[in-house]
JSON list of C-alpha atoms in Angstrom, two decimals:
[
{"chain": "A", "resi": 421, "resn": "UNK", "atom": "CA", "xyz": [0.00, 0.00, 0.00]},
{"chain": "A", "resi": 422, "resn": "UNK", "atom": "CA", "xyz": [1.77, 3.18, -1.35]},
{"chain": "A", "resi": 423, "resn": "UNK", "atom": "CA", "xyz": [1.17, 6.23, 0.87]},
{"chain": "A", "resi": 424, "resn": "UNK", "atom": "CA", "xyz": [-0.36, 9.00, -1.31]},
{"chain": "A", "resi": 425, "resn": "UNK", "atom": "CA", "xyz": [1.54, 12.68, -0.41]},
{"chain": "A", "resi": 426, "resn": "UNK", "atom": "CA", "xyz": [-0.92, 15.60, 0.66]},
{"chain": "A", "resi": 427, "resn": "UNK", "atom": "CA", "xyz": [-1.32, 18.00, -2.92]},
{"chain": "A", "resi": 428, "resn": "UNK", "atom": "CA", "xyz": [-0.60, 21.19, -2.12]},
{"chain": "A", "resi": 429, "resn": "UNK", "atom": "CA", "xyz": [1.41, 21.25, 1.04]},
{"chain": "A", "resi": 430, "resn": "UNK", "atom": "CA", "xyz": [4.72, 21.99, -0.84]},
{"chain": "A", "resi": 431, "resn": "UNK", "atom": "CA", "xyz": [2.76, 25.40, -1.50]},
{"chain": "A", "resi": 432, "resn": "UNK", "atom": "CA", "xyz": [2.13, 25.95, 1.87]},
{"chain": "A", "resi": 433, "resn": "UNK", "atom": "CA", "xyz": [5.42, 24.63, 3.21]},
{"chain": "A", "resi": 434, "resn": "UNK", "atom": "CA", "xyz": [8.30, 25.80, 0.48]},
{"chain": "A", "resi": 435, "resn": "UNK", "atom": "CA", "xyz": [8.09, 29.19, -0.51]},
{"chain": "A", "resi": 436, "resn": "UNK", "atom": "CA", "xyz": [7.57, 29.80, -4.38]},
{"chain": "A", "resi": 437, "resn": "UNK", "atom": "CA", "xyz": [10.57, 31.22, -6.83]},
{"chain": "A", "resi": 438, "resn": "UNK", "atom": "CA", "xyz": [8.29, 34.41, -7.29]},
{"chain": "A", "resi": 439, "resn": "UNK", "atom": "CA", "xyz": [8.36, 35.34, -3.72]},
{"chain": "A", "resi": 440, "resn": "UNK", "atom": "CA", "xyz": [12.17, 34.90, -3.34]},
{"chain": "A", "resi": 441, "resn": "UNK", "atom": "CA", "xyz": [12.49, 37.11, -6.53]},
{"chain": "A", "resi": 442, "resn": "UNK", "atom": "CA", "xyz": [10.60, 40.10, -4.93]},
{"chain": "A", "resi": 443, "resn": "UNK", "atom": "CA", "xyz": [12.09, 43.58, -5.34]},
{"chain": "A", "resi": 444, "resn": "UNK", "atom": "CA", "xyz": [12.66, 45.53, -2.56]},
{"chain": "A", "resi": 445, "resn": "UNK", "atom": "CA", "xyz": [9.30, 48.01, -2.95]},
{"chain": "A", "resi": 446, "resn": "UNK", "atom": "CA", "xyz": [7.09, 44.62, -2.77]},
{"chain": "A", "resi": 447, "resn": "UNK", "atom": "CA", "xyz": [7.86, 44.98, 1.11]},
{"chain": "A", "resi": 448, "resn": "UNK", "atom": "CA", "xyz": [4.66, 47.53, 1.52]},
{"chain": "A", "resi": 449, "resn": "UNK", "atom": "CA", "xyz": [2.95, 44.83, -0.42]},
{"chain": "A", "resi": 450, "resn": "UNK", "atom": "CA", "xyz": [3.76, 41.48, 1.65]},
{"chain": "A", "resi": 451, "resn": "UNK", "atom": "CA", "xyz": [2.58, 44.00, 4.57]},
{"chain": "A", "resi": 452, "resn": "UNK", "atom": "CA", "xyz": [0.01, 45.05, 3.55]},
{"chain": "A", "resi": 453, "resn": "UNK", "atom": "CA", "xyz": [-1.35, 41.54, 2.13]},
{"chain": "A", "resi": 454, "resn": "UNK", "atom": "CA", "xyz": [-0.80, 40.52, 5.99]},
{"chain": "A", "resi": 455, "resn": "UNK", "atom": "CA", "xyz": [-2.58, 43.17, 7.69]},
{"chain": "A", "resi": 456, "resn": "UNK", "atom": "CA", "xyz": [-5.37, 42.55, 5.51]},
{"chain": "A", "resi": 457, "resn": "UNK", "atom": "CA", "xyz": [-5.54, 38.62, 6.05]},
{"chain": "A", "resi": 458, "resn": "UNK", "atom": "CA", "xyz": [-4.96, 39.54, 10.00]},
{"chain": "A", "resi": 459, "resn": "UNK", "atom": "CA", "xyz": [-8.08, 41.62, 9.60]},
{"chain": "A", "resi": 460, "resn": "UNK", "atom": "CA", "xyz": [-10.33, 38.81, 7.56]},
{"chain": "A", "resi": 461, "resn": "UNK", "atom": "CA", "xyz": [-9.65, 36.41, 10.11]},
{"chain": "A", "resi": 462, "resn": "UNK", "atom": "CA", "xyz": [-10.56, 39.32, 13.11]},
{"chain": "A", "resi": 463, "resn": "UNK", "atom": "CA", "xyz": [-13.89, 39.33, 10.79]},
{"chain": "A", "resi": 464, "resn": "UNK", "atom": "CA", "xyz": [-14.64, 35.91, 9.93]},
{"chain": "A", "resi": 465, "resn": "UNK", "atom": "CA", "xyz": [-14.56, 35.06, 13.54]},
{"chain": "A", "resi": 466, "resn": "UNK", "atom": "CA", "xyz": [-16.45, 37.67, 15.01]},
{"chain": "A", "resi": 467, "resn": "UNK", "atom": "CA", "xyz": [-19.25, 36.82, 11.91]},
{"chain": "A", "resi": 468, "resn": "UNK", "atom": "CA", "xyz": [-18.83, 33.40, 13.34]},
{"chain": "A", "resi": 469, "resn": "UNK", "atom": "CA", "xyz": [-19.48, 34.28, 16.63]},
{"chain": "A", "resi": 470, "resn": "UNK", "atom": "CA", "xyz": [-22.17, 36.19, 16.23]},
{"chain": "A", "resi": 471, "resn": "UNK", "atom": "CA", "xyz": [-23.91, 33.60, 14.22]},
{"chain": "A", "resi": 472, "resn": "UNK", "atom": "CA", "xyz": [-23.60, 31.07, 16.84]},
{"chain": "A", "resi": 473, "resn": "UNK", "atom": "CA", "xyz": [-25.28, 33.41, 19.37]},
{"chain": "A", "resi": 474, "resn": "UNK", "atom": "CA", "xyz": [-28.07, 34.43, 16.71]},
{"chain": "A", "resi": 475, "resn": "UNK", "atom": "CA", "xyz": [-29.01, 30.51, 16.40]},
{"chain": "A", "resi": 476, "resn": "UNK", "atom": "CA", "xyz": [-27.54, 30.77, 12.34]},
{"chain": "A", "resi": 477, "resn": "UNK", "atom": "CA", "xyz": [-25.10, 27.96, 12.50]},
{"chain": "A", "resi": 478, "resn": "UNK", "atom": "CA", "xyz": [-24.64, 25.23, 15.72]},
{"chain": "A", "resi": 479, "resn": "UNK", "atom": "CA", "xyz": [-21.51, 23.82, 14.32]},
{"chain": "A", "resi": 480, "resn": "UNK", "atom": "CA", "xyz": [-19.17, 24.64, 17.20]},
{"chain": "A", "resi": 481, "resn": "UNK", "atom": "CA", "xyz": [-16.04, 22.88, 16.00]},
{"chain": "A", "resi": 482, "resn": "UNK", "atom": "CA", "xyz": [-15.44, 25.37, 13.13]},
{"chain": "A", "resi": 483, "resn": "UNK", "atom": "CA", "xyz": [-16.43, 28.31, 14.85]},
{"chain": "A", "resi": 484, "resn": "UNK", "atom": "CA", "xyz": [-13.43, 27.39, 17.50]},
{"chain": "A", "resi": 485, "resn": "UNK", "atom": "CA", "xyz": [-11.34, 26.77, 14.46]},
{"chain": "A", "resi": 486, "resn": "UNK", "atom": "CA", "xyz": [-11.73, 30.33, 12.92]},
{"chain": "A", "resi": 487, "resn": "UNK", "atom": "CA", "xyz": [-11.35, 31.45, 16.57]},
{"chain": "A", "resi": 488, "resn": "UNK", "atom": "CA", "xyz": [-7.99, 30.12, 17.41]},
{"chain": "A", "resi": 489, "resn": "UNK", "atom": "CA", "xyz": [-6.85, 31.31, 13.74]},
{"chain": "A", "resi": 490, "resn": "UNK", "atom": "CA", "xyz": [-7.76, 34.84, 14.41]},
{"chain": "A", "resi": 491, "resn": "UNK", "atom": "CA", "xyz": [-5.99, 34.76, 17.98]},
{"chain": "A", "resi": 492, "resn": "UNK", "atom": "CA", "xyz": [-2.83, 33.21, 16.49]},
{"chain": "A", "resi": 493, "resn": "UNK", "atom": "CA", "xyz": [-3.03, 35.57, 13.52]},
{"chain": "A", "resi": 494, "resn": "UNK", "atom": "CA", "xyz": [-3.05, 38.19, 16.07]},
{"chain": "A", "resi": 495, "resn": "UNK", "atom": "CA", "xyz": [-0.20, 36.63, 18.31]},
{"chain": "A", "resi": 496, "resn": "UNK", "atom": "CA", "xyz": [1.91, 36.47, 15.10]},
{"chain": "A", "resi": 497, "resn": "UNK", "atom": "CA", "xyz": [1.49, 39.84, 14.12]},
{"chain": "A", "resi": 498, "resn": "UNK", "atom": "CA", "xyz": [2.40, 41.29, 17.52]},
{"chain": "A", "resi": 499, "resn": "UNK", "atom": "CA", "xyz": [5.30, 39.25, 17.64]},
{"chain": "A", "resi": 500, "resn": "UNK", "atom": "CA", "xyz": [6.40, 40.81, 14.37]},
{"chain": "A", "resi": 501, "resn": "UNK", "atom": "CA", "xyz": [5.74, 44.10, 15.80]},
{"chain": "A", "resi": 502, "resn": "UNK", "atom": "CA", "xyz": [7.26, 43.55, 18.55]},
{"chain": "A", "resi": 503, "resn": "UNK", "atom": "CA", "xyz": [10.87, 42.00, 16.98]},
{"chain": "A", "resi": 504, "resn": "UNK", "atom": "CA", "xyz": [10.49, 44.89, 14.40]},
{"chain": "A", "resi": 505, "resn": "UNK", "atom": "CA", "xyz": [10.91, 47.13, 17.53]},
{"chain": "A", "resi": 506, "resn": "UNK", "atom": "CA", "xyz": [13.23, 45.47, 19.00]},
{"chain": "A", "resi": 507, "resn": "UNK", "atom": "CA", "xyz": [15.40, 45.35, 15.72]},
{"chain": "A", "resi": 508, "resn": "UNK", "atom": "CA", "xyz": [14.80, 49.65, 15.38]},
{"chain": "A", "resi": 509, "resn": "UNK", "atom": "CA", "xyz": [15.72, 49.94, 19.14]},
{"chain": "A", "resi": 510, "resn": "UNK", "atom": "CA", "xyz": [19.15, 47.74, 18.32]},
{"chain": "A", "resi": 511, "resn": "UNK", "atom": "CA", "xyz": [20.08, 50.18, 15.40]},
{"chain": "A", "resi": 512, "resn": "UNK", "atom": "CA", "xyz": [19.88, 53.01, 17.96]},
{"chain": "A", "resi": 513, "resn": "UNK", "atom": "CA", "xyz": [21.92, 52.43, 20.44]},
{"chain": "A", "resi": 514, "resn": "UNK", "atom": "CA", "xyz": [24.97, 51.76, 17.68]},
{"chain": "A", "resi": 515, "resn": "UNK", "atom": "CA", "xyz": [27.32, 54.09, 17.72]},
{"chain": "A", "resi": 516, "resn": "UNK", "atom": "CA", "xyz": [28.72, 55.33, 14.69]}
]
């Protein structure tokens, strides 16, 4: 019995030759891109939320789901933030 490998995870896993090509001004882009996925997950919970109160949907196990995305989303970004920081406060105290 061969084992079958997952389609798409080498997407998900390896990053693709057009991302390691990026030019430099693609930065505000990538940001931007992430901000905005941070913010559909913020969304997509709370809509999820709010239909479980309102009786729309019962199916707890994906509401959960989208709520754990959104909060580790939101962990991620802060940690970026807050390395980002750290890195600005590191090129300050150099002396030149």
């Amino acid at each position: 019995m061969a084992i079958q490998p997952i389609q798409g995870m080498q997407q998900m896993i390896l990053p693709s030759q057009s991302v390691a090509k990026a030019s430099p001004g693609d930065f505000s882009d990538v940001l931007s891109r992430a901000i905005n996925g941070l913010n559909d997950a913020q969304q997509a919970s709370s809509q999820a939320r709010v239909d479980l109160a309102t009786g729309k949907t019962t199916d707890l196990h994906n509401i959960m789901i989208k709520t754990e995305e959104a909060s580790l989303s939101m962990q991620l970004a802060i940690e970026v933030r807050n390395k980002g920081i750290e890195a600005y406060q590191e090129m300050m105290r150099m002396q030149l």
